[in-house]
């Protein structure tokens, strides 16, 4: 649940910031919005990879604890 909330806030804030850059600063703002959106997407992917890895690790740890 926390993952969904943090992801939603991250995407919403990133999209809003990109929209602000694009709307208020002309061509340079459009470029800044593009790179900021890439940063938001990269952060979301990184968070997803970390959580999948953590989930995998915890599943392995729990299964080995049950076997002992």
Tab-separated table of C-alpha atoms in Angstrom:
chain	number	residue	atom	x	y	z
A	1	UNK	CA	0.000	0.000	0.000
A	2	UNK	CA	2.847	2.374	0.844
A	3	UNK	CA	4.444	1.577	-2.523
A	4	UNK	CA	1.291	2.627	-4.365
A	5	UNK	CA	0.956	5.858	-2.383
A	6	UNK	CA	4.606	6.850	-2.818
A	7	UNK	CA	4.517	5.931	-6.503
A	8	UNK	CA	1.346	7.938	-7.047
A	9	UNK	CA	2.748	11.000	-5.293
A	10	UNK	CA	6.010	10.699	-7.228
A	11	UNK	CA	4.273	10.489	-10.598
A	12	UNK	CA	1.736	13.219	-9.778
A	13	UNK	CA	4.373	15.641	-8.463
A	14	UNK	CA	6.723	14.889	-11.353
A	15	UNK	CA	4.034	15.383	-13.961
A	16	UNK	CA	2.894	18.605	-12.329
A	17	UNK	CA	6.429	19.958	-12.242
A	18	UNK	CA	6.973	19.000	-15.877
A	19	UNK	CA	3.739	20.742	-16.838
A	20	UNK	CA	4.847	23.869	-14.952
A	21	UNK	CA	8.221	23.927	-16.724
A	22	UNK	CA	6.632	23.424	-20.126
A	23	UNK	CA	3.920	26.040	-19.612
A	24	UNK	CA	5.904	28.858	-18.024
A	25	UNK	CA	9.424	28.855	-19.391
A	26	UNK	CA	9.251	28.418	-23.160
A	27	UNK	CA	11.616	26.159	-25.105
A	28	UNK	CA	14.094	25.741	-22.263
A	29	UNK	CA	11.197	24.764	-20.018
A	30	UNK	CA	10.127	22.108	-22.494
A	31	UNK	CA	13.601	20.606	-22.418
A	32	UNK	CA	13.690	20.836	-18.624
A	33	UNK	CA	10.258	19.196	-18.440
A	34	UNK	CA	11.448	16.359	-20.674
A	35	UNK	CA	14.516	15.660	-18.536
A	36	UNK	CA	12.550	15.999	-15.310
A	37	UNK	CA	9.994	13.495	-16.587
A	38	UNK	CA	12.849	11.113	-17.430
A	39	UNK	CA	14.129	11.531	-13.866
A	40	UNK	CA	10.676	10.731	-12.472
A	41	UNK	CA	10.406	7.621	-14.636
A	42	UNK	CA	13.920	6.513	-13.623
A	43	UNK	CA	13.112	7.002	-9.927
A	44	UNK	CA	9.915	4.989	-10.299
A	45	UNK	CA	11.763	2.169	-12.077
A	46	UNK	CA	14.505	2.167	-9.429
A	47	UNK	CA	11.923	2.026	-6.641
A	48	UNK	CA	10.159	-0.860	-8.412
A	49	UNK	CA	13.390	-2.828	-8.855
A	50	UNK	CA	14.380	-2.315	-5.208
A	51	UNK	CA	10.973	-3.454	-3.982
A	52	UNK	CA	10.931	-6.529	-6.241
A	53	UNK	CA	14.422	-7.452	-5.022
A	54	UNK	CA	13.443	-6.925	-1.395
A	55	UNK	CA	10.311	-9.013	-1.863
A	56	UNK	CA	12.336	-11.819	-3.463
A	57	UNK	CA	14.879	-11.717	-0.616
A	58	UNK	CA	12.182	-11.825	2.061
A	59	UNK	CA	10.439	-14.745	0.353
A	60	UNK	CA	13.720	-16.690	0.252
A	61	UNK	CA	14.459	-15.885	3.884
A	62	UNK	CA	11.000	-16.957	5.032
A	63	UNK	CA	11.101	-20.197	3.050
A	64	UNK	CA	14.522	-21.107	4.482
A	65	UNK	CA	13.311	-20.331	8.010
A	66	UNK	CA	10.349	-22.704	7.541
A	67	UNK	CA	12.672	-25.486	6.350
A	68	UNK	CA	14.839	-25.257	9.491
